[in-house]
XYZ file of C-alpha atoms in Angstrom:
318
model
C 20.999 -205.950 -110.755
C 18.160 -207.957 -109.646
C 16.803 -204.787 -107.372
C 17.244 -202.662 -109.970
C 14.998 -204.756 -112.344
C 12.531 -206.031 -109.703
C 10.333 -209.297 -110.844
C 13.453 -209.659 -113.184
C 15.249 -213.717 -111.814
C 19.366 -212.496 -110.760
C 19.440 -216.105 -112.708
C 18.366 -214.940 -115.954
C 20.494 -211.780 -115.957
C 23.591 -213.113 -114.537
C 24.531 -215.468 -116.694
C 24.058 -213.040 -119.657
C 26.629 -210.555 -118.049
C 29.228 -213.421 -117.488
C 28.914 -214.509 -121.008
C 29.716 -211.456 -122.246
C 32.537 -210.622 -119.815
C 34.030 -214.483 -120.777
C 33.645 -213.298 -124.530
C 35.449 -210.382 -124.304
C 38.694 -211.791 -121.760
C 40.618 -210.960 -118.835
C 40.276 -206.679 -119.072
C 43.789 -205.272 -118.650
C 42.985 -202.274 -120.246
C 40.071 -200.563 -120.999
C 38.006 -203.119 -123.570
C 34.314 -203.973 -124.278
C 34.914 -206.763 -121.050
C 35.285 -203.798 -118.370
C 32.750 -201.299 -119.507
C 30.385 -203.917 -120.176
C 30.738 -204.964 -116.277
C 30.398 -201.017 -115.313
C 26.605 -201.042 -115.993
C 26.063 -202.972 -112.703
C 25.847 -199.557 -110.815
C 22.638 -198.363 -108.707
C 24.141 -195.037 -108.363
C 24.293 -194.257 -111.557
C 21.266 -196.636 -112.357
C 19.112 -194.453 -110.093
C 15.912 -196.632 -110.907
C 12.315 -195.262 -109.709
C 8.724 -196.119 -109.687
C 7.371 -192.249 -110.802
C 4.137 -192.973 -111.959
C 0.970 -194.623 -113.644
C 0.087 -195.178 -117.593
C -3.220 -195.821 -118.531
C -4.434 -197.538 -122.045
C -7.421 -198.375 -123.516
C -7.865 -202.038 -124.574
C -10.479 -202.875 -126.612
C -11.494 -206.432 -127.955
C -14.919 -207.670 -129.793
C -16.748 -207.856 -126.447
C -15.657 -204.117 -125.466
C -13.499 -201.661 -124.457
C -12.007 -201.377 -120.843
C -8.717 -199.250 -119.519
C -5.810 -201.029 -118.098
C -2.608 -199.384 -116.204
C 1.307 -200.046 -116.291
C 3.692 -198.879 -114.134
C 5.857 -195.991 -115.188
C 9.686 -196.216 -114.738
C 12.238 -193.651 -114.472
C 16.326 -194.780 -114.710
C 19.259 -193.478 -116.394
C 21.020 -195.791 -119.203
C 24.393 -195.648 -120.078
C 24.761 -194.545 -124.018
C 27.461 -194.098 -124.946
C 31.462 -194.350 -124.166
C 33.025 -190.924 -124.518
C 36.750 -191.484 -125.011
C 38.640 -188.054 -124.984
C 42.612 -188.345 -125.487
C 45.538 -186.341 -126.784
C 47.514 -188.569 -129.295
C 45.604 -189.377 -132.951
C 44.807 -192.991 -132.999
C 44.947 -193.947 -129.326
C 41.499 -194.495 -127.839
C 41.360 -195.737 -124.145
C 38.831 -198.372 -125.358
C 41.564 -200.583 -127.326
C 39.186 -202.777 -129.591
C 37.994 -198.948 -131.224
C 41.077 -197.640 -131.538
C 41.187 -198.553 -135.220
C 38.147 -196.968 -135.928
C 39.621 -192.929 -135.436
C 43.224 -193.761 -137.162
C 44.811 -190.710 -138.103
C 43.967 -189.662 -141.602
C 44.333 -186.353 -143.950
C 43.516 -183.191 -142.059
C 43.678 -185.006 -138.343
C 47.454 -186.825 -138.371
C 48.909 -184.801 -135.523
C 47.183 -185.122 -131.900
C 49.042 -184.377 -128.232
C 49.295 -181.507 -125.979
C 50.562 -178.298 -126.709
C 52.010 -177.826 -122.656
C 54.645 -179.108 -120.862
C 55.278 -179.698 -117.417
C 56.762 -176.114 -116.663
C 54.134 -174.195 -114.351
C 54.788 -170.973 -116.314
C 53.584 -172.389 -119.395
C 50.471 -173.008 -118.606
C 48.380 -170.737 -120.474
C 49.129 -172.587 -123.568
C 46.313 -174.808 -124.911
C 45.945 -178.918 -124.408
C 44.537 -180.791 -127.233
C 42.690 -183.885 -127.051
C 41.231 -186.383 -129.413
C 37.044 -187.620 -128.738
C 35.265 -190.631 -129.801
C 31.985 -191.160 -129.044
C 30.720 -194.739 -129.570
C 27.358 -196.861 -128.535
C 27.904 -198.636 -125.268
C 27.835 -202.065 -125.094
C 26.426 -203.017 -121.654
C 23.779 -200.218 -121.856
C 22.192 -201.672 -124.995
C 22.538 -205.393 -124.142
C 21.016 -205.039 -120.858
C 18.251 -202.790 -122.183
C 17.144 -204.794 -124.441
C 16.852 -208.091 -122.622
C 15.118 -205.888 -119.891
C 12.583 -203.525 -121.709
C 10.880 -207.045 -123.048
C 9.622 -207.463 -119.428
C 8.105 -203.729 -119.175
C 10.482 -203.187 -116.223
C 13.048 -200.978 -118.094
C 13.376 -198.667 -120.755
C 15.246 -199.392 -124.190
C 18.041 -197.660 -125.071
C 17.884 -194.842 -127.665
C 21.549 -195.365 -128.766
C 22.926 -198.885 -130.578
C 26.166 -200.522 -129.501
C 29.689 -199.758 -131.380
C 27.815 -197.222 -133.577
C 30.872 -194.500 -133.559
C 28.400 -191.499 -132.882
C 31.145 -188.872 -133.564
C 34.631 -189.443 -133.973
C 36.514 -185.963 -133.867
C 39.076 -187.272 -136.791
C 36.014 -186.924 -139.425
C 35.244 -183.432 -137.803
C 38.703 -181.951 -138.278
C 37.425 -178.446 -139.693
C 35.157 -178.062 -136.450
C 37.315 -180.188 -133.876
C 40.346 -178.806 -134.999
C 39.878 -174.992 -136.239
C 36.766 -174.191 -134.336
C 34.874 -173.305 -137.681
C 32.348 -171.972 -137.710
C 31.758 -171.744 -134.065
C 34.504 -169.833 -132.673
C 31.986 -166.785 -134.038
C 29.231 -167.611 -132.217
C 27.946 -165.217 -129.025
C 28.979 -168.055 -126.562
C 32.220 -168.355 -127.594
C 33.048 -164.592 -127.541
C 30.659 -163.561 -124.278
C 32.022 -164.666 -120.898
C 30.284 -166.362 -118.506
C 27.894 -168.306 -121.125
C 27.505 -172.016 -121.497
C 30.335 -172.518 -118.661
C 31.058 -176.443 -116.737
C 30.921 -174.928 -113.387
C 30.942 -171.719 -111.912
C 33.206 -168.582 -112.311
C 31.471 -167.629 -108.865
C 32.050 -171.206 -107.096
C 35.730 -170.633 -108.116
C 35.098 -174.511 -109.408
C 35.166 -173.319 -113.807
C 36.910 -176.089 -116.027
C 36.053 -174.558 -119.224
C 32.894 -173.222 -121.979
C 31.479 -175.541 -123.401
C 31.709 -173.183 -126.860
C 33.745 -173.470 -129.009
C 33.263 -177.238 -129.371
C 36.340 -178.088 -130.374
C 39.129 -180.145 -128.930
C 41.558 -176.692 -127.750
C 41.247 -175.649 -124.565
C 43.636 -173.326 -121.844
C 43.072 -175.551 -118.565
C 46.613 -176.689 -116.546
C 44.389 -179.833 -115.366
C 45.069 -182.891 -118.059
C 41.476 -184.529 -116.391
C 39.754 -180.982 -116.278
C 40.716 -180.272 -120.298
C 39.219 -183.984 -121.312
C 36.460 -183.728 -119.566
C 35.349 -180.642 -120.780
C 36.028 -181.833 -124.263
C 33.772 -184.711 -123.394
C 30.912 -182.228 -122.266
C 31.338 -180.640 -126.055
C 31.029 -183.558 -127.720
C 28.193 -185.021 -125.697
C 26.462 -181.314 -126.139
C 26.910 -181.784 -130.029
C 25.431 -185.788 -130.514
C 22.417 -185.022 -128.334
C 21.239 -182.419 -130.459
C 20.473 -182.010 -134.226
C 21.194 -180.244 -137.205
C 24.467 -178.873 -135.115
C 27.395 -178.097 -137.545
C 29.968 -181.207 -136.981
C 30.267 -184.464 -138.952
C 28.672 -186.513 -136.690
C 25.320 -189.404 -135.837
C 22.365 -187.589 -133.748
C 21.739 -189.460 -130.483
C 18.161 -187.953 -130.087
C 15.657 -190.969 -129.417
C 12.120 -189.774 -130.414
C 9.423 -190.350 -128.134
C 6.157 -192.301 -128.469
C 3.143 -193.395 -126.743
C 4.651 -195.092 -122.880
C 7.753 -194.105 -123.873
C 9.734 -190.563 -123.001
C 13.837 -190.578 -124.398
C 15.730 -187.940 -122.894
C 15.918 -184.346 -124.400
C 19.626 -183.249 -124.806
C 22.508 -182.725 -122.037
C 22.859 -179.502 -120.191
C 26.456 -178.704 -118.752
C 25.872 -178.379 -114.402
C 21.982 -180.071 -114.520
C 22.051 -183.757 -113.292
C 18.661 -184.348 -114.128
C 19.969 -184.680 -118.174
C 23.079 -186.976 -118.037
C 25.466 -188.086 -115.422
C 29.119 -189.181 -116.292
C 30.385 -192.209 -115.211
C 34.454 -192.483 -115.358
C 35.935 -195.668 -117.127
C 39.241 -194.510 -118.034
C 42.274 -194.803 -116.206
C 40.148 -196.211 -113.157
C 36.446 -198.012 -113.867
C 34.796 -196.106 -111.020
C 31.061 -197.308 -109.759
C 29.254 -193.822 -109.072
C 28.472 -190.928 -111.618
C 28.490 -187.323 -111.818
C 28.386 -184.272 -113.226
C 31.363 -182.202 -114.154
C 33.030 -180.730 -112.354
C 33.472 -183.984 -110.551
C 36.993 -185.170 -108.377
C 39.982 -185.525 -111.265
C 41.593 -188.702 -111.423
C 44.932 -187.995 -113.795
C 45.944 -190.048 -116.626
C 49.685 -190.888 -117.151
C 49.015 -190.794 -120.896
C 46.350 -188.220 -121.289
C 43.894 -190.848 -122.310
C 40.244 -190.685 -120.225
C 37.220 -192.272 -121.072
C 33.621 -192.029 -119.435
C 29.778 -193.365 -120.153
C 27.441 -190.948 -120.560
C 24.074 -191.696 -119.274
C 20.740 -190.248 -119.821
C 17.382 -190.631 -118.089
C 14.568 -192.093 -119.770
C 10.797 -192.969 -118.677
C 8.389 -195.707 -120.420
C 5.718 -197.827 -119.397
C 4.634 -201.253 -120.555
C 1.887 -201.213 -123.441
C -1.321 -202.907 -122.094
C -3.298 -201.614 -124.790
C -3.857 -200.365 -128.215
C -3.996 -196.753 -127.191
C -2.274 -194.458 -124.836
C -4.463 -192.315 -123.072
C -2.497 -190.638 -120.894
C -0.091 -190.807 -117.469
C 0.167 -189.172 -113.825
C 3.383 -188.750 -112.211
C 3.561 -189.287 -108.626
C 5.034 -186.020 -108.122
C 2.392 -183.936 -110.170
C 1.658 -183.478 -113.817
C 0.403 -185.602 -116.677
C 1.422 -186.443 -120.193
């Protein structure tokens, strides 16, 4: 952590994570304890120095420009938990929060273990809610100017698929739409690469996929698709940070482009590196899987009352 942060004391950090990890007790399953201590990845952390901010400080005696580092890293969001039976979210202190109600009782997959039935459609469950560790460490870090705050807010339950049952469950109104009904649009990998999980459209929770990890994780890519954009037609709390002056939030996640989001998997193993989909499947024996999402943001420190502009190291200004 401390080379992630630089100038930032291990001391002062440590002893923040170990709090919180001694709050939340020993993790047997997934709980706020475990994901909390998943943040401490550089993988998926993937901190650079990318450029220079300059600001114009002016006091009674007169005006002069001062600079600030500009930071790139990714932060982790949110926990996407994407499962087949109503009511049973990986992450077992939110479970409560997408109980079954009227119009989204029934949950579980349609399949079973015969090979010749596999063109029948798995069915799973998503919750969305604001990660813990991303937001705690954010905060105490962005005070120092060495790391970006997080757009999202911890436990805010971003989208739970229960409250979207006539999207989620029926595919209304989007089983209509051009990407739905043309192949080869809005796919998670490539027909071509013979490496396809799934479209990303419909976003609903049906899918025809044989692979238990494969179907999750492409409903995890819908929902993710859905909370990072607005006005989209689900029941659910936009996850789209605005930007302002030393500080750029990330725009929303494209399915098979690393530079918007990387997954990290939490759910049936706590894994330290990210990806994208289509990443290595790791099964679930009870078709529960849960990852962070993270998304890259840039900021700067404010060293004065006005932004003026910044230069990337690799070209370009804003």
């Amino acid at each position: 952590m401390s080379a992630a942060y630089p100038h930032i004391s291990p001391q002062k950090l440590h002893p923040l994570v170990l709090s919180i990890l001694l709050a939340s007790g020993p993790s047997v399953a997934l709980d706020t304890g475990s994901i909390t201590a998943s943040v401490l990845s550089p993988d998926c952390l993937e901190y650079k120095v990318v450029g220079i901010c300059f600001w114009l400080l002016c006091t009674p005696f007169g005006c002069t420009v001062k600079t600030s580092t500009k930071i790139r890293h990714f932060i982790p969001e949110l926990v996407v938990s994407s499962y087949a039976t109503t009511g049973a979210n990986p992450w077992t202190e939110m479970a409560t929060l997408s109980s079954p109600i009227s119009g989204a009782e029934g949950g579980g997959n349609l399949i079973t273990p015969n090979t010749q039935r596999d063109n029948l459609p798995r069915f799973k469950n998503v919750d969305a809610i604001g990660h813990p560790g991303g937001w705690a460490a954010t905060q105490l870090a962005s005070q120092s100017g060495y790391a970006c705050a997080s757009g999202a807010t911890a436990f805010i339950p971003y989208y739970l698929s229960t409250w979207d049952s006539l999207a989620w469950r029926h595919g209304i109104p989007e089983s209509l739409y051009p990407e739905s009904l043309v192949p080869g649009i809005r796919e998670i990998g490539r027909q071509l690469a013979g490496n396809m999980w799934g479209n990303v459209y419909p976003r609903q929770g049906f899918l025809v996929q044989p692979d238990d990890f494969k179907a999750a994780a492409v409903m995890a890519q819908r929902a993710g698709d859905v909370i990072t954009r607005n006005w989209q037609p689900h029941v659910y709390v936009p996850l789209t940070p605005v930007p302002r002056d030393g500080y750029w939030p990330p725009g929303p996640i494209v399915e098979n482009d690393a530079s918007t989001h990387k997954w990290q998997l939490l759910s049936p193993v706590v894994q330290p590196t990210c990806a994208i989909f289509p990443s290595d499947p790791v099964q679930s024996a009870d078709g529960g899987y849960a990852w962070s999402l993270w998304r890259p943001y840039s900021c700067c420190k404010r060293e004065g009352q006005t932004f003026l502009f910044s230069i990337d190291f690799e070209g370009g200004a804003s």
